Amino acid sequence: EVQLVQSGAEVKKTGESLRISCQGSIQTFSSYWIGWVRQMPGKGLEWMGIIYAGDSDVRYNPSFQGQVTISADKSISTVYLQWSSLKASDTAMYYCVCPLSGAYWGAFDIWGQGTKVTVS
Amino acid sequence: EIVLTQSPDFQSVTPKETITITCRASQDVGYSLHWYQQKADQSPKLLIKHASQSIVGVPSRFSGDGSGTDFTLTINSLEAEDAATYYCHQSENLPFTFGGGTKVEIK
């Protein structure tokens, strides 16, 4: 079964750095695009960006560019979402997603279980 | 950025009713419009892709239609387990965007 497994919940202080991860059980992980979606408390879904695990080509949502960094380590089938200086407004649930079509413009067939980030 | 406008925002229905949720795009997205279901405290789940393509494992009472700028998700003969928030998503143009969601409550 194809799965994306995310790292656990984080509680951080304003100004701290953070990296959360998403590991895929997908065969040929490096052939897929993996994206990130934010959901702030009680709110809807926002697409943050997507990375090609094979060569780390990244497409960012302009709303998030410069605020976060998306990276990948294909040797361990893992994608990361990183902040250098957290704000209280980064408090949210973050999901990693994968279009199984192999193209970044596909539907998000697979979702991780979510990583809850709390910043105070 | 393509804006997706869903309606209604909220709907309260009785079991066995049929409901239709609408998603309107601010620009033509062709068939690159997908629907998700998110139950309380769960990750979203893909229901329909490319406007009308069914997904293995999703009950047949869920169906999608539309193209261009106007799309619908229909849920026939609602069941209690369909209580959730439903989102549309376009993957035609970057940045990809989601609709604001439609919360469905079962009376």
PDB file of C-alpha atoms in Angstrom:
ATOM      1  CA  GLU A   1       0.000   0.000   0.000  1.00  0.00           C
ATOM      2  CA  VAL A   2       1.325   3.445  -0.930  1.00  0.00           C
ATOM      3  CA  GLN A   3       1.781   5.632   2.135  1.00  0.00           C
ATOM      4  CA  LEU A   4       3.221   8.950   3.221  1.00  0.00           C
ATOM      5  CA  VAL A   5       4.284   8.989   6.877  1.00  0.00           C
ATOM      6  CA  GLN A   6       4.920  12.344   8.497  1.00  0.00           C
ATOM      7  CA  SER A   7       6.966  13.284  11.539  1.00  0.00           C
ATOM      8  CA  GLY A   8       5.265  13.958  14.858  1.00  0.00           C
ATOM      9  CA  ALA A   9       3.664  17.039  16.341  1.00  0.00           C
ATOM     10  CA  GLU A  10       5.900  19.969  17.246  1.00  0.00           C
ATOM     11  CA  VAL A  11       5.581  22.719  19.849  1.00  0.00           C
ATOM     12  CA  LYS A  12       7.998  25.583  19.272  1.00  0.00           C
ATOM     13  CA  LYS A  13       8.573  29.169  20.265  1.00  0.00           C
ATOM     14  CA  THR A  14       8.440  32.207  18.007  1.00  0.00           C
ATOM     15  CA  GLY A  15      11.750  32.709  16.232  1.00  0.00           C
ATOM     16  CA  GLU A  16      12.863  29.077  16.470  1.00  0.00           C
ATOM     17  CA  SER A  17      13.678  26.955  13.430  1.00  0.00           C
ATOM     18  CA  LEU A  18      11.914  23.755  12.487  1.00  0.00           C
ATOM     19  CA  ARG A  19      12.057  20.984   9.908  1.00  0.00           C
ATOM     20  CA  ILE A  20       9.252  18.469   9.501  1.00  0.00           C
ATOM     21  CA  SER A  21       9.438  15.407   7.297  1.00  0.00           C
ATOM     22  CA  CYS A  22       7.382  13.161   5.073  1.00  0.00           C
ATOM     23  CA  GLN A  23       8.642   9.689   4.173  1.00  0.00           C
ATOM     24  CA  GLY A  24       7.124   7.732   1.314  1.00  0.00           C
ATOM     25  CA  SER A  25       6.690   4.003   0.942  1.00  0.00           C
ATOM     26  CA  ILE A  26       6.159   4.567  -2.769  1.00  0.00           C
ATOM     27  CA  GLN A  27       8.354   2.465  -5.005  1.00  0.00           C
ATOM     28  CA  THR A  28      10.540   4.617  -7.238  1.00  0.00           C
ATOM     29  CA  PHE A  29       9.972   7.550  -4.862  1.00  0.00           C
ATOM     30  CA  SER A  30      12.378   9.647  -6.901  1.00  0.00           C
ATOM     31  CA  SER A  31       9.923   9.544  -9.827  1.00  0.00           C
ATOM     32  CA  TYR A  32       7.222  11.427  -7.931  1.00  0.00           C
ATOM     33  CA  TRP A  33       6.335  14.959  -6.969  1.00  0.00           C
ATOM     34  CA  ILE A  34       5.551  15.485  -3.279  1.00  0.00           C
ATOM     35  CA  GLY A  35       3.741  18.597  -2.127  1.00  0.00           C
ATOM     36  CA  TRP A  36       2.780  20.362   1.093  1.00  0.00           C
ATOM     37  CA  VAL A  37      -0.637  21.692   2.103  1.00  0.00           C
ATOM     38  CA  ARG A  38      -1.340  23.931   5.093  1.00  0.00           C
ATOM     39  CA  GLN A  39      -4.526  23.956   7.150  1.00  0.00           C
ATOM     40  CA  MET A  40      -4.720  26.637   9.799  1.00  0.00           C
ATOM     41  CA  PRO A  41      -6.977  25.943  12.808  1.00  0.00           C
ATOM     42  CA  GLY A  42     -10.618  25.823  11.720  1.00  0.00           C
ATOM     43  CA  LYS A  43      -9.743  26.916   8.168  1.00  0.00           C
ATOM     44  CA  GLY A  44      -9.467  25.496   4.670  1.00  0.00           C
ATOM     45  CA  LEU A  45      -6.640  24.003   2.643  1.00  0.00           C
ATOM     46  CA  GLU A  46      -3.766  25.995   1.119  1.00  0.00           C
ATOM     47  CA  TRP A  47      -1.233  24.618  -1.373  1.00  0.00           C
ATOM     48  CA  MET A  48       2.305  25.623  -0.346  1.00  0.00           C
ATOM     49  CA  GLY A  49       4.522  24.046  -2.963  1.00  0.00           C
ATOM     50  CA  ILE A  50       5.727  20.817  -4.522  1.00  0.00           C
ATOM     51  CA  ILE A  51       9.096  19.149  -5.129  1.00  0.00           C
ATOM     52  CA  TYR A  52      10.275  16.510  -7.577  1.00  0.00           C
ATOM     53  CA  ALA A  53      12.025  13.960  -5.405  1.00  0.00           C
ATOM     54  CA  GLY A  54      14.369  12.919  -8.226  1.00  0.00           C
ATOM     55  CA  ASP A  55      16.171  16.211  -8.781  1.00  0.00           C
ATOM     56  CA  SER A  56      14.685  18.540  -6.095  1.00  0.00           C
ATOM     57  CA  ASP A  57      13.025  20.822  -8.667  1.00  0.00           C
ATOM     58  CA  VAL A  58      10.631  22.921  -6.555  1.00  0.00           C
ATOM     59  CA  ARG A  59       7.545  24.969  -7.415  1.00  0.00           C
ATOM     60  CA  TYR A  60       6.398  27.314  -4.662  1.00  0.00           C
ATOM     61  CA  ASN A  61       3.155  29.112  -4.090  1.00  0.00           C
ATOM     62  CA  PRO A  62       4.243  32.799  -4.181  1.00  0.00           C
ATOM     63  CA  SER A  63       2.369  33.274  -0.894  1.00  0.00           C
ATOM     64  CA  PHE A  64       4.837  30.915   0.794  1.00  0.00           C
ATOM     65  CA  GLN A  65       8.028  31.556  -1.188  1.00  0.00           C
ATOM     66  CA  GLY A  66      10.709  32.949   1.085  1.00  0.00           C
ATOM     67  CA  GLN A  67       8.756  31.871   4.163  1.00  0.00           C
ATOM     68  CA  VAL A  68       9.503  28.141   3.963  1.00  0.00           C
ATOM     69  CA  THR A  69      11.965  25.815   2.247  1.00  0.00           C
ATOM     70  CA  ILE A  70      10.974  22.525   0.644  1.00  0.00           C
ATOM     71  CA  SER A  71      13.731  19.963   0.132  1.00  0.00           C
ATOM     72  CA  ALA A  72      14.153  16.265  -0.521  1.00  0.00           C
ATOM     73  CA  ASP A  73      16.546  13.405   0.208  1.00  0.00           C
ATOM     74  CA  LYS A  74      15.742  10.737  -2.333  1.00  0.00           C
ATOM     75  CA  SER A  75      18.199   8.272  -0.735  1.00  0.00           C
ATOM     76  CA  ILE A  76      15.788   7.919   2.203  1.00  0.00           C
ATOM     77  CA  SER A  77      12.557   8.678   0.294  1.00  0.00           C
ATOM     78  CA  THR A  78      11.932  11.765   2.402  1.00  0.00           C
ATOM     79  CA  VAL A  79      10.736  15.284   1.727  1.00  0.00           C
ATOM     80  CA  TYR A  80      11.096  18.159   4.196  1.00  0.00           C
ATOM     81  CA  LEU A  81       9.358  21.419   5.011  1.00  0.00           C
ATOM     82  CA  GLN A  82      11.540  23.873   6.887  1.00  0.00           C
ATOM     83  CA  TRP A  83      11.237  27.228   8.643  1.00  0.00           C
ATOM     84  CA  SER A  84      14.208  29.329   9.723  1.00  0.00           C
ATOM     85  CA  SER A  85      12.245  31.603  12.064  1.00  0.00           C
ATOM     86  CA  LEU A  86       8.754  30.541  13.116  1.00  0.00           C
ATOM     87  CA  LYS A  87       5.881  32.940  13.689  1.00  0.00           C
ATOM     88  CA  ALA A  88       2.702  32.371  15.681  1.00  0.00           C
ATOM     89  CA  SER A  89       0.838  32.473  12.351  1.00  0.00           C
ATOM     90  CA  ASP A  90       2.678  29.269  11.299  1.00  0.00           C
ATOM     91  CA  THR A  91       0.522  27.370  13.795  1.00  0.00           C
ATOM     92  CA  ALA A  92      -1.303  24.856  11.607  1.00  0.00           C
ATOM     93  CA  MET A  93      -1.627  21.278  10.458  1.00  0.00           C
ATOM     94  CA  TYR A  94       0.677  20.476   7.553  1.00  0.00           C
ATOM     95  CA  TYR A  95      -0.029  17.645   5.139  1.00  0.00           C
ATOM     96  CA  CYS A  96       2.261  16.154   2.544  1.00  0.00           C
ATOM     97  CA  VAL A  97       0.560  14.989  -0.635  1.00  0.00           C
ATOM     98  CA  CYS A  98       1.428  12.987  -3.742  1.00  0.00           C
ATOM     99  CA  PRO A  99      -0.137  12.918  -7.191  1.00  0.00           C
ATOM    100  CA  LEU A 100       0.317   9.299  -8.269  1.00  0.00           C
ATOM    101  CA  SER A 101       0.091  10.371 -11.908  1.00  0.00           C
ATOM    102  CA  GLY A 102       3.777  11.303 -11.666  1.00  0.00           C
ATOM    103  CA  ALA A 103       3.056  14.859 -12.809  1.00  0.00           C
ATOM    104  CA  TYR A 104       2.888  17.802 -10.431  1.00  0.00           C
ATOM    105  CA  TRP A 105      -0.380  18.965 -11.961  1.00  0.00           C
ATOM    106  CA  GLY A 106      -2.338  15.862 -10.921  1.00  0.00           C
ATOM    107  CA  ALA A 107      -4.886  15.210  -8.204  1.00  0.00           C
ATOM    108  CA  PHE A 108      -3.489  14.509  -4.742  1.00  0.00           C
ATOM    109  CA  ASP A 109      -4.165  10.794  -4.531  1.00  0.00           C
ATOM    110  CA  ILE A 110      -2.194  10.222  -1.354  1.00  0.00           C
ATOM    111  CA  TRP A 111      -2.126  12.332   1.819  1.00  0.00           C
ATOM    112  CA  GLY A 112       0.080  11.988   4.860  1.00  0.00           C
ATOM    113  CA  GLN A 113      -1.480  11.831   8.310  1.00  0.00           C
ATOM    114  CA  GLY A 114      -0.557  15.451   9.011  1.00  0.00           C
ATOM    115  CA  THR A 115       1.951  17.147  11.313  1.00  0.00           C
ATOM    116  CA  LYS A 116       0.555  19.610  13.832  1.00  0.00           C
ATOM    117  CA  VAL A 117       2.836  22.599  14.430  1.00  0.00           C
ATOM    118  CA  THR A 118       2.120  24.902  17.366  1.00  0.00           C
ATOM    119  CA  VAL A 119       4.099  28.117  17.753  1.00  0.00           C
ATOM    120  CA  SER A 120       3.734  30.307  20.822  1.00  0.00           C
TER     121      SER A 120
ATOM    122  CA  GLU B   1      -4.141  32.992  -9.126  1.00  0.00           C
ATOM    123  CA  ILE B   2      -7.290  31.030  -9.897  1.00  0.00           C
ATOM    124  CA  VAL B   3      -9.981  31.517  -7.262  1.00  0.00           C
ATOM    125  CA  LEU B   4     -12.367  28.636  -6.612  1.00  0.00           C
ATOM    126  CA  THR B   5     -15.715  29.595  -5.104  1.00  0.00           C
ATOM    127  CA  GLN B   6     -17.737  26.813  -3.524  1.00  0.00           C
ATOM    128  CA  SER B   7     -21.406  26.932  -2.648  1.00  0.00           C
ATOM    129  CA  PRO B   8     -23.057  26.455  -0.336  1.00  0.00           C
ATOM    130  CA  ASP B   9     -20.691  26.986   2.598  1.00  0.00           C
ATOM    131  CA  PHE B  10     -22.825  24.742   4.792  1.00  0.00           C
ATOM    132  CA  GLN B  11     -25.654  22.314   4.250  1.00  0.00           C
ATOM    133  CA  SER B  12     -27.669  20.334   6.780  1.00  0.00           C
ATOM    134  CA  VAL B  13     -29.371  17.305   5.256  1.00  0.00           C
ATOM    135  CA  THR B  14     -31.244  14.177   6.285  1.00  0.00           C
ATOM    136  CA  PRO B  15     -30.062  10.667   5.386  1.00  0.00           C
ATOM    137  CA  LYS B  16     -31.063   9.462   1.910  1.00  0.00           C
ATOM    138  CA  GLU B  17     -31.239  13.018   0.544  1.00  0.00           C
ATOM    139  CA  THR B  18     -29.237  13.985  -2.539  1.00  0.00           C
ATOM    140  CA  ILE B  19     -27.069  17.084  -2.451  1.00  0.00           C
ATOM    141  CA  THR B  20     -25.086  19.011  -5.035  1.00  0.00           C
ATOM    142  CA  ILE B  21     -22.062  21.154  -4.220  1.00  0.00           C
ATOM    143  CA  THR B  22     -20.880  23.684  -6.764  1.00  0.00           C
ATOM    144  CA  CYS B  23     -17.347  24.902  -7.472  1.00  0.00           C
ATOM    145  CA  ARG B  24     -16.857  27.869  -9.784  1.00  0.00           C
ATOM    146  CA  ALA B  25     -13.401  28.811 -11.083  1.00  0.00           C
ATOM    147  CA  SER B  26     -12.352  32.385 -11.874  1.00  0.00           C
ATOM    148  CA  GLN B  27     -10.634  31.115 -15.057  1.00  0.00           C
ATOM    149  CA  ASP B  28     -10.931  28.096 -17.317  1.00  0.00           C
ATOM    150  CA  VAL B  29      -9.343  25.051 -15.649  1.00  0.00           C
ATOM    151  CA  GLY B  30     -10.412  22.535 -18.291  1.00  0.00           C
ATOM    152  CA  TYR B  31     -10.943  19.220 -16.512  1.00  0.00           C
ATOM    153  CA  SER B  32      -8.187  19.809 -13.936  1.00  0.00           C
ATOM    154  CA  LEU B  33     -10.608  19.990 -11.034  1.00  0.00           C
ATOM    155  CA  HIS B  34     -10.633  17.472  -8.187  1.00  0.00           C
ATOM    156  CA  TRP B  35     -12.788  16.873  -5.108  1.00  0.00           C
ATOM    157  CA  TYR B  36     -11.780  15.828  -1.592  1.00  0.00           C
ATOM    158  CA  GLN B  37     -13.612  14.808   1.560  1.00  0.00           C
ATOM    159  CA  GLN B  38     -12.258  15.708   4.976  1.00  0.00           C
ATOM    160  CA  LYS B  39     -13.890  14.183   8.038  1.00  0.00           C
ATOM    161  CA  ALA B  40     -13.304  15.634  11.484  1.00  0.00           C
ATOM    162  CA  ASP B  41      -9.707  15.170  12.672  1.00  0.00           C
ATOM    163  CA  GLN B  42      -8.709  13.244   9.546  1.00  0.00           C
ATOM    164  CA  SER B  43      -6.602  13.944   6.482  1.00  0.00           C
ATOM    165  CA  PRO B  44      -8.484  14.849   3.313  1.00  0.00           C
ATOM    166  CA  LYS B  45      -9.253  11.987   0.951  1.00  0.00           C
ATOM    167  CA  LEU B  46      -9.537  12.132  -2.849  1.00  0.00           C
ATOM    168  CA  LEU B  47     -13.111  11.493  -4.019  1.00  0.00           C
ATOM    169  CA  ILE B  48     -13.204  12.492  -7.695  1.00  0.00           C
ATOM    170  CA  LYS B  49     -10.382  13.503 -10.030  1.00  0.00           C
ATOM    171  CA  HIS B  50     -10.372  15.356 -13.320  1.00  0.00           C
ATOM    172  CA  ALA B  51     -13.914  16.596 -12.819  1.00  0.00           C
ATOM    173  CA  SER B  52     -15.683  13.258 -13.168  1.00  0.00           C
ATOM    174  CA  GLN B  53     -13.267  10.324 -12.841  1.00  0.00           C
ATOM    175  CA  SER B  54     -14.203   7.963 -10.068  1.00  0.00           C
ATOM    176  CA  ILE B  55     -11.654   6.694  -7.552  1.00  0.00           C
ATOM    177  CA  VAL B  56     -11.278   3.040  -6.578  1.00  0.00           C
ATOM    178  CA  GLY B  57     -12.809   2.450  -3.165  1.00  0.00           C
ATOM    179  CA  VAL B  58     -15.002   5.557  -3.180  1.00  0.00           C
ATOM    180  CA  PRO B  59     -18.730   4.726  -3.024  1.00  0.00           C
ATOM    181  CA  SER B  60     -20.608   5.138  -6.291  1.00  0.00           C
ATOM    182  CA  ARG B  61     -23.037   7.613  -4.704  1.00  0.00           C
ATOM    183  CA  PHE B  62     -20.307  10.255  -5.208  1.00  0.00           C
ATOM    184  CA  SER B  63     -20.139  11.718  -8.717  1.00  0.00           C
ATOM    185  CA  GLY B  64     -18.643  14.775 -10.371  1.00  0.00           C
ATOM    186  CA  ASP B  65     -19.431  16.768 -13.481  1.00  0.00           C
ATOM    187  CA  GLY B  66     -18.377  19.895 -15.294  1.00  0.00           C
ATOM    188  CA  SER B  67     -15.585  21.492 -17.254  1.00  0.00           C
ATOM    189  CA  GLY B  68     -14.111  24.927 -17.812  1.00  0.00           C
ATOM    190  CA  THR B  69     -15.308  27.079 -14.936  1.00  0.00           C
ATOM    191  CA  ASP B  70     -18.347  25.280 -13.513  1.00  0.00           C
ATOM    192  CA  PHE B  71     -18.227  22.003 -11.640  1.00  0.00           C
ATOM    193  CA  THR B  72     -20.491  19.991  -9.376  1.00  0.00           C
ATOM    194  CA  LEU B  73     -20.089  17.222  -6.826  1.00  0.00           C
ATOM    195  CA  THR B  74     -23.254  15.220  -6.255  1.00  0.00           C
ATOM    196  CA  ILE B  75     -23.800  12.870  -3.352  1.00  0.00           C
ATOM    197  CA  ASN B  76     -26.772  10.581  -3.891  1.00  0.00           C
ATOM    198  CA  SER B  77     -28.698   9.036  -1.030  1.00  0.00           C
ATOM    199  CA  LEU B  78     -26.528  10.521   1.704  1.00  0.00           C
ATOM    200  CA  GLU B  79     -25.421   8.330   4.567  1.00  0.00           C
ATOM    201  CA  ALA B  80     -24.450   9.340   8.107  1.00  0.00           C
ATOM    202  CA  GLU B  81     -20.789   8.638   7.313  1.00  0.00           C
ATOM    203  CA  ASP B  82     -20.828  11.381   4.646  1.00  0.00           C
ATOM    204  CA  ALA B  83     -20.767  14.114   7.312  1.00  0.00           C
ATOM    205  CA  ALA B  84     -17.609  16.011   6.357  1.00  0.00           C
ATOM    206  CA  THR B  85     -16.205  19.092   4.679  1.00  0.00           C
ATOM    207  CA  TYR B  86     -15.781  18.873   0.923  1.00  0.00           C
ATOM    208  CA  TYR B  87     -13.158  20.802  -1.041  1.00  0.00           C
ATOM    209  CA  CYS B  88     -12.514  21.352  -4.727  1.00  0.00           C
ATOM    210  CA  HIS B  89      -8.948  21.843  -6.015  1.00  0.00           C
ATOM    211  CA  GLN B  90      -7.596  23.024  -9.360  1.00  0.00           C
ATOM    212  CA  SER B  91      -4.295  21.798 -10.793  1.00  0.00           C
ATOM    213  CA  GLU B  92      -4.505  23.631 -14.134  1.00  0.00           C
ATOM    214  CA  ASN B  93      -2.359  26.624 -13.201  1.00  0.00           C
ATOM    215  CA  LEU B  94       0.246  27.384 -10.566  1.00  0.00           C
ATOM    216  CA  PRO B  95      -0.267  28.187  -7.789  1.00  0.00           C
ATOM    217  CA  PHE B  96      -2.726  25.366  -7.276  1.00  0.00           C
ATOM    218  CA  THR B  97      -5.719  26.458  -5.219  1.00  0.00           C
ATOM    219  CA  PHE B  98      -8.562  25.011  -3.183  1.00  0.00           C
ATOM    220  CA  GLY B  99     -12.124  26.137  -2.728  1.00  0.00           C
ATOM    221  CA  GLY B 100     -13.177  27.387   0.679  1.00  0.00           C
ATOM    222  CA  GLY B 101     -14.969  24.147   1.548  1.00  0.00           C
ATOM    223  CA  THR B 102     -18.564  23.021   2.032  1.00  0.00           C
ATOM    224  CA  LYS B 103     -19.485  21.555   5.390  1.00  0.00           C
ATOM    225  CA  VAL B 104     -22.179  18.888   5.217  1.00  0.00           C
ATOM    226  CA  GLU B 105     -24.035  18.031   8.399  1.00  0.00           C
ATOM    227  CA  ILE B 106     -26.330  15.038   8.673  1.00  0.00           C
ATOM    228  CA  LYS B 107     -29.433  15.735  10.754  1.00  0.00           C
TER     229      LYS B 107
END
